[in-house]
Amino acid sequence: MKHLGHHILVEYYDCSSKALDDVELIESAMREAAVKAGATIIESVFHTFTPQGVSGVVVISESHLAIHTWPEYGYAAVDLFTCGEEVDPWKAFEVLKERLKASNYMVMELKRGKVTPDMERRAASYFEDKFSKVSASAAG
Amino acid sequence: MKHLGHHILVEYYDCSSKALDDVELIESAMREAAVKAGATIIESVFHTFTPQGVSGVVVISESHLAIHTWPEYGYAAVDLFTCGEEVDPWKAFEVLKERLKASNYMVMELKRGKVTPDMERRAASYFEDKFSKVSASAAG
């Protein structure tokens, strides 16, 4: 069965608190993770919390990578959501595990957007409609 | 057991293809969803795909909301990740269900970052250390 998205949810535990509170390190690690995964970065947005913690998202052509850190607990929640066959979120997972110095982690891997036969029919009709509009416009 | 994050993963099926391909509508719906959930918007990043589809993230003080749409399939993958007691991701879910005209959906609700007794001890030691550094600096 075809799926549209590939989503890896990671709980990184026992990380370096120093790394988790360093917004520059986190942004650099997340961008490196995107590149190593084979993704194309569109934009990244990161910010620090008071008194501690970092949040950020890397928007990629193939979906997004997100991180939220709690330095006091040594914990980071990471989401690696990718589309297409060219991008491998597990490579991003490995980069982050190393850069955050995570001793423990828990991973959940999900396939998002299961394409049913009904959806295939809907897509066929969508493209047929779009194509006929383009043809009509070219002919007109 | 205390958790740090509240994550709702939504598969919206049978949506309006027109809505799913309208980046202005999607961004407005996502920002409205954030506000209705009680979140504070920091920044939002949206872009359109060729030939169709929209991707975007609303970064909030309390984590993030993300969407990826496939108009041809009438499908949108949505992630509503929030922290704290003040924000209710289910309110964001309701806004998006209506704005995307989703006839079907599937939801997975996850608690992220389970805080173990070991993590509580680590946090106590982290704050003790931070406080003692502040005191030493004030005394110095």
CSV table of C-alpha atoms in Angstrom, one decimal:
chain,number,residue,atom,x,y,z
A,1,MET,CA,0.0,0.0,0.0
A,2,LYS,CA,1.4,3.4,-1.0
A,3,HIS,CA,1.9,6.1,1.7
A,4,LEU,CA,2.5,9.8,1.2
A,5,GLY,CA,4.7,10.6,4.3
A,6,HIS,CA,7.3,8.9,6.5
A,7,HIS,CA,7.3,10.2,10.0
A,8,ILE,CA,9.8,9.3,12.7
A,9,LEU,CA,9.0,10.5,16.2
A,10,VAL,CA,12.0,10.5,18.6
A,11,GLU,CA,12.3,10.9,22.3
A,12,TYR,CA,16.0,11.6,23.0
A,13,TYR,CA,16.8,11.0,26.7
A,14,ASP,CA,19.9,11.5,28.7
A,15,CYS,CA,21.3,14.1,26.4
A,16,SER,CA,23.9,16.8,27.1
A,17,SER,CA,22.0,19.6,28.9
A,18,LYS,CA,24.6,22.1,27.6
A,19,ALA,CA,23.8,21.0,24.0
A,20,LEU,CA,20.1,21.2,24.6
A,21,ASP,CA,20.3,24.8,25.7
A,22,ASP,CA,22.6,26.0,22.9
A,23,VAL,CA,20.4,27.4,20.1
A,24,GLU,CA,23.2,27.7,17.7
A,25,LEU,CA,24.3,24.1,18.2
A,26,ILE,CA,20.7,22.9,17.9
A,27,GLU,CA,20.0,24.8,14.7
A,28,SER,CA,23.3,23.7,13.1
A,29,ALA,CA,22.6,20.1,14.1
A,30,MET,CA,19.1,20.2,12.7
A,31,ARG,CA,20.2,21.7,9.4
A,32,GLU,CA,23.0,19.2,9.2
A,33,ALA,CA,20.4,16.4,9.9
A,34,ALA,CA,18.3,17.7,7.0
A,35,VAL,CA,21.2,17.8,4.6
A,36,LYS,CA,22.4,14.3,5.6
A,37,ALA,CA,18.9,13.0,5.1
A,38,GLY,CA,19.0,14.3,1.6
A,39,ALA,CA,16.4,17.0,2.1
A,40,THR,CA,16.3,20.5,0.6
A,41,ILE,CA,16.1,23.2,3.2
A,42,ILE,CA,13.6,26.0,2.5
A,43,GLU,CA,13.8,27.8,5.8
A,44,SER,CA,14.6,27.3,9.5
A,45,VAL,CA,13.1,29.0,12.5
A,46,PHE,CA,14.7,28.6,16.0
A,47,HIS,CA,14.2,30.3,19.3
A,48,THR,CA,15.3,30.0,22.9
A,49,PHE,CA,13.1,29.9,25.9
A,50,THR,CA,13.6,31.7,29.2
A,51,PRO,CA,14.9,30.3,31.6
A,52,GLN,CA,16.0,27.4,29.4
A,53,GLY,CA,15.2,25.3,26.3
A,54,VAL,CA,15.2,25.6,22.5
A,55,SER,CA,12.5,25.1,19.9
A,56,GLY,CA,12.9,25.0,16.2
A,57,VAL,CA,11.7,23.8,12.9
A,58,VAL,CA,13.5,23.2,9.6
A,59,VAL,CA,11.0,23.4,6.7
A,60,ILE,CA,12.2,21.2,3.9
A,61,SER,CA,10.9,20.7,0.4
A,62,GLU,CA,10.0,17.2,1.6
A,63,SER,CA,8.0,18.2,4.7
A,64,HIS,CA,9.7,19.3,8.0
A,65,LEU,CA,12.0,18.5,11.0
A,66,ALA,CA,11.1,19.8,14.4
A,67,ILE,CA,12.7,19.9,17.8
A,68,HIS,CA,11.8,21.0,21.3
A,69,THR,CA,14.3,20.6,24.2
A,70,TRP,CA,14.2,20.5,28.0
A,71,PRO,CA,17.8,20.9,29.1
A,72,GLU,CA,16.9,20.4,32.8
A,73,TYR,CA,15.5,16.9,32.0
A,74,GLY,CA,18.2,16.1,29.4
A,75,TYR,CA,15.3,15.5,27.0
A,76,ALA,CA,14.4,16.5,23.4
A,77,ALA,CA,11.3,15.7,21.4
A,78,VAL,CA,12.1,15.4,17.7
A,79,ASP,CA,9.9,14.9,14.7
A,80,LEU,CA,11.3,13.9,11.3
A,81,PHE,CA,8.6,14.1,8.7
A,82,THR,CA,9.7,13.4,5.1
A,83,CYS,CA,8.0,12.6,1.7
A,84,GLY,CA,9.4,10.8,-1.3
A,85,GLU,CA,11.9,8.0,-1.8
A,86,GLU,CA,15.0,10.3,-1.9
A,87,VAL,CA,15.0,11.4,1.7
A,88,ASP,CA,16.0,9.1,4.6
A,89,PRO,CA,14.9,10.4,8.0
A,90,TRP,CA,17.0,7.8,9.8
A,91,LYS,CA,20.1,9.6,8.6
A,92,ALA,CA,18.7,12.7,10.4
A,93,PHE,CA,18.0,10.6,13.5
A,94,GLU,CA,21.7,9.5,13.6
A,95,VAL,CA,23.1,13.0,13.2
A,96,LEU,CA,20.9,14.3,16.1
A,97,LYS,CA,21.7,11.4,18.4
A,98,GLU,CA,25.3,12.2,18.1
A,99,ARG,CA,25.1,16.0,18.2
A,100,LEU,CA,22.8,15.9,21.3
A,101,LYS,CA,24.9,13.2,22.9
A,102,ALA,CA,21.8,11.2,23.6
A,103,SER,CA,22.5,8.0,25.7
A,104,ASN,CA,18.9,6.8,25.3
A,105,TYR,CA,16.1,7.2,22.9
A,106,MET,CA,12.7,5.8,21.9
A,107,VAL,CA,11.5,5.9,18.4
A,108,MET,CA,8.1,5.5,16.8
A,109,GLU,CA,8.0,5.2,13.0
A,110,LEU,CA,4.8,6.0,11.2
A,111,LYS,CA,3.6,5.9,7.6
A,112,ARG,CA,1.3,8.9,7.1
A,113,GLY,CA,-1.4,9.2,4.4
A,114,LYS,CA,-2.2,5.7,3.4
A,115,VAL,CA,-3.5,5.9,-0.2
A,116,THR,CA,-6.7,3.9,-0.6
A,117,PRO,CA,-8.2,2.8,-4.0
A,118,ASP,CA,-10.8,5.6,-3.5
A,119,MET,CA,-8.0,8.1,-3.2
A,120,GLU,CA,-6.3,6.9,-6.3
A,121,ARG,CA,-9.6,7.3,-8.2
A,122,ARG,CA,-10.0,10.8,-6.8
A,123,ALA,CA,-6.5,11.7,-7.9
A,124,ALA,CA,-7.1,10.4,-11.4
A,125,SER,CA,-10.2,12.5,-11.7
A,126,TYR,CA,-8.4,15.5,-10.3
A,127,PHE,CA,-5.7,15.3,-12.9
A,128,GLU,CA,-8.1,14.6,-15.7
A,129,ASP,CA,-10.1,17.7,-14.8
A,130,LYS,CA,-6.9,19.8,-14.5
A,131,PHE,CA,-5.6,18.5,-17.8
A,132,SER,CA,-8.9,19.2,-19.6
A,133,LYS,CA,-8.9,22.8,-18.3
A,134,VAL,CA,-5.4,23.3,-19.5
A,135,SER,CA,-6.3,21.8,-23.0
A,136,ALA,CA,-9.4,24.0,-23.2
A,137,SER,CA,-7.4,27.1,-22.3
A,138,ALA,CA,-4.7,26.2,-24.9
A,139,ALA,CA,-7.4,25.6,-27.6
A,140,GLY,CA,-9.3,28.8,-26.7
B,1,MET,CA,3.0,10.5,35.4
B,2,LYS,CA,4.0,13.9,34.2
B,3,HIS,CA,4.6,14.5,30.5
B,4,LEU,CA,6.2,17.5,28.8
B,5,GLY,CA,4.4,17.5,25.5
B,6,HIS,CA,1.0,16.8,24.0
B,7,HIS,CA,1.0,15.7,20.4
B,8,ILE,CA,-2.0,15.1,18.2
B,9,LEU,CA,-1.3,13.6,14.8
B,10,VAL,CA,-4.2,13.9,12.3
B,11,GLU,CA,-4.9,12.4,9.0
B,12,TYR,CA,-7.6,14.5,7.4
B,13,TYR,CA,-9.3,12.6,4.5
B,14,ASP,CA,-11.9,13.6,1.9
B,15,CYS,CA,-11.1,17.3,2.2
B,16,SER,CA,-11.9,20.0,-0.3
B,17,SER,CA,-9.1,19.9,-2.9
B,18,LYS,CA,-9.6,23.6,-3.6
B,19,ALA,CA,-8.9,24.4,0.1
B,20,LEU,CA,-5.9,22.1,0.2
B,21,ASP,CA,-4.3,23.9,-2.7
B,22,ASP,CA,-5.0,27.4,-1.4
B,23,VAL,CA,-1.9,28.5,0.5
B,24,GLU,CA,-3.6,31.7,1.9
B,25,LEU,CA,-6.5,29.7,3.2
B,26,ILE,CA,-4.2,27.1,4.7
B,27,GLU,CA,-2.0,29.7,6.5
B,28,SER,CA,-5.0,31.6,7.7
B,29,ALA,CA,-6.7,28.3,9.0
B,30,MET,CA,-3.5,27.2,10.7
B,31,ARG,CA,-3.0,30.6,12.4
B,32,GLU,CA,-6.6,30.6,13.5
B,33,ALA,CA,-6.2,27.1,14.8
B,34,ALA,CA,-3.2,28.2,16.9
B,35,VAL,CA,-5.1,31.2,18.3
B,36,LYS,CA,-8.2,29.1,19.1
B,37,ALA,CA,-6.0,26.5,20.9
B,38,GLY,CA,-4.7,29.3,23.1
B,39,ALA,CA,-1.2,29.4,21.7
B,40,THR,CA,1.1,32.3,21.1
B,41,ILE,CA,2.3,32.5,17.5
B,42,ILE,CA,6.0,33.3,17.1
B,43,GLU,CA,6.3,32.8,13.3
B,44,SER,CA,4.7,31.0,10.4
B,45,VAL,CA,6.3,29.6,7.3
B,46,PHE,CA,4.1,28.4,4.4
B,47,HIS,CA,4.9,27.5,0.8
B,48,THR,CA,3.2,26.0,-2.2
B,49,PHE,CA,4.3,23.1,-4.3
B,50,THR,CA,4.4,22.7,-8.1
B,51,PRO,CA,2.1,21.3,-9.5
B,52,GLN,CA,0.0,21.3,-6.3
B,53,GLY,CA,0.0,21.1,-2.5
B,54,VAL,CA,0.9,23.3,0.4
B,55,SER,CA,3.3,22.8,3.4
B,56,GLY,CA,3.6,25.0,6.4
B,57,VAL,CA,4.5,25.3,10.1
B,58,VAL,CA,3.3,27.7,12.7
B,59,VAL,CA,5.9,28.0,15.4
B,60,ILE,CA,4.2,28.8,18.7
B,61,SER,CA,5.7,29.5,22.2
B,62,GLU,CA,4.2,26.2,23.2
B,63,SER,CA,5.8,24.1,20.4
B,64,HIS,CA,4.4,23.9,16.8
B,65,LEU,CA,1.6,23.1,14.4
B,66,ALA,CA,2.5,21.6,11.0
B,67,ILE,CA,0.5,20.8,7.8
B,68,HIS,CA,1.3,19.1,4.5
B,69,THR,CA,-1.5,18.8,1.9
B,70,TRP,CA,-2.1,16.6,-1.2
B,71,PRO,CA,-5.0,18.2,-3.0
B,72,GLU,CA,-5.2,15.4,-5.6
B,73,TYR,CA,-5.9,12.9,-2.8
B,74,GLY,CA,-8.0,15.2,-0.7
B,75,TYR,CA,-5.6,14.5,2.1
B,76,ALA,CA,-3.7,16.6,4.7
B,77,ALA,CA,-1.2,15.4,7.4
B,78,VAL,CA,-1.4,17.6,10.4
B,79,ASP,CA,0.7,17.7,13.6
B,80,LEU,CA,-0.5,19.7,16.6
B,81,PHE,CA,2.3,19.6,19.2
B,82,THR,CA,1.7,21.7,22.4
B,83,CYS,CA,3.2,22.1,25.9
B,84,GLY,CA,1.7,23.3,29.1
B,85,GLU,CA,-1.8,23.2,30.5
B,86,GLU,CA,-3.1,26.4,28.9
B,87,VAL,CA,-3.1,25.2,25.3
B,88,ASP,CA,-5.7,22.7,23.9
B,89,PRO,CA,-4.7,21.1,20.6
B,90,TRP,CA,-8.2,19.7,20.2
B,91,LYS,CA,-9.5,23.2,19.5
B,92,ALA,CA,-7.0,23.5,16.7
B,93,PHE,CA,-8.1,20.1,15.4
B,94,GLU,CA,-11.8,21.4,15.2
B,95,VAL,CA,-10.8,24.6,13.4
B,96,LEU,CA,-8.9,22.7,10.7
B,97,LYS,CA,-11.5,20.0,10.3
B,98,GLU,CA,-14.0,22.7,9.4
B,99,ARG,CA,-11.7,24.9,7.3
B,100,LEU,CA,-10.4,22.0,5.2
B,101,LYS,CA,-14.0,20.6,4.9
B,102,ALA,CA,-12.7,17.2,6.0
B,103,SER,CA,-15.4,14.5,5.8
B,104,ASN,CA,-13.1,11.9,7.4
B,105,TYR,CA,-10.2,11.8,9.7
B,106,MET,CA,-8.0,9.6,11.9
B,107,VAL,CA,-6.4,10.9,15.0
B,108,MET,CA,-3.5,9.6,17.2
B,109,GLU,CA,-2.9,11.3,20.5
B,110,LEU,CA,0.5,11.0,22.1
B,111,LYS,CA,2.0,12.2,25.3
B,112,ARG,CA,5.6,13.1,24.6
B,113,GLY,CA,8.5,13.2,27.1
B,114,LYS,CA,7.4,11.1,30.0
B,115,VAL,CA,9.2,12.4,33.1
B,116,THR,CA,10.7,9.6,35.1
B,117,PRO,CA,12.0,9.8,38.7
B,118,ASP,CA,15.6,9.9,37.3
B,119,MET,CA,14.7,12.9,35.2
B,120,GLU,CA,13.2,14.7,38.2
B,121,ARG,CA,16.4,14.1,40.1
B,122,ARG,CA,18.4,15.4,37.1
B,123,ALA,CA,16.3,18.5,36.9
B,124,ALA,CA,16.7,19.2,40.7
B,125,SER,CA,20.4,18.9,40.3
B,126,TYR,CA,20.4,21.1,37.2
B,127,PHE,CA,18.5,23.9,39.0
B,128,GLU,CA,20.7,23.6,42.1
B,129,ASP,CA,23.8,24.0,40.0
B,130,LYS,CA,22.3,26.9,38.1
B,131,PHE,CA,21.2,28.6,41.3
B,132,SER,CA,24.6,28.1,43.0
B,133,LYS,CA,26.3,29.7,40.0
B,134,VAL,CA,24.0,32.7,40.1
B,135,SER,CA,24.6,33.1,43.9
B,136,ALA,CA,28.4,32.8,43.5
B,137,SER,CA,28.3,35.4,40.7
B,138,ALA,CA,26.2,37.7,42.9
B,139,ALA,CA,28.6,37.2,45.8
B,140,GLY,CA,31.7,37.7,43.7
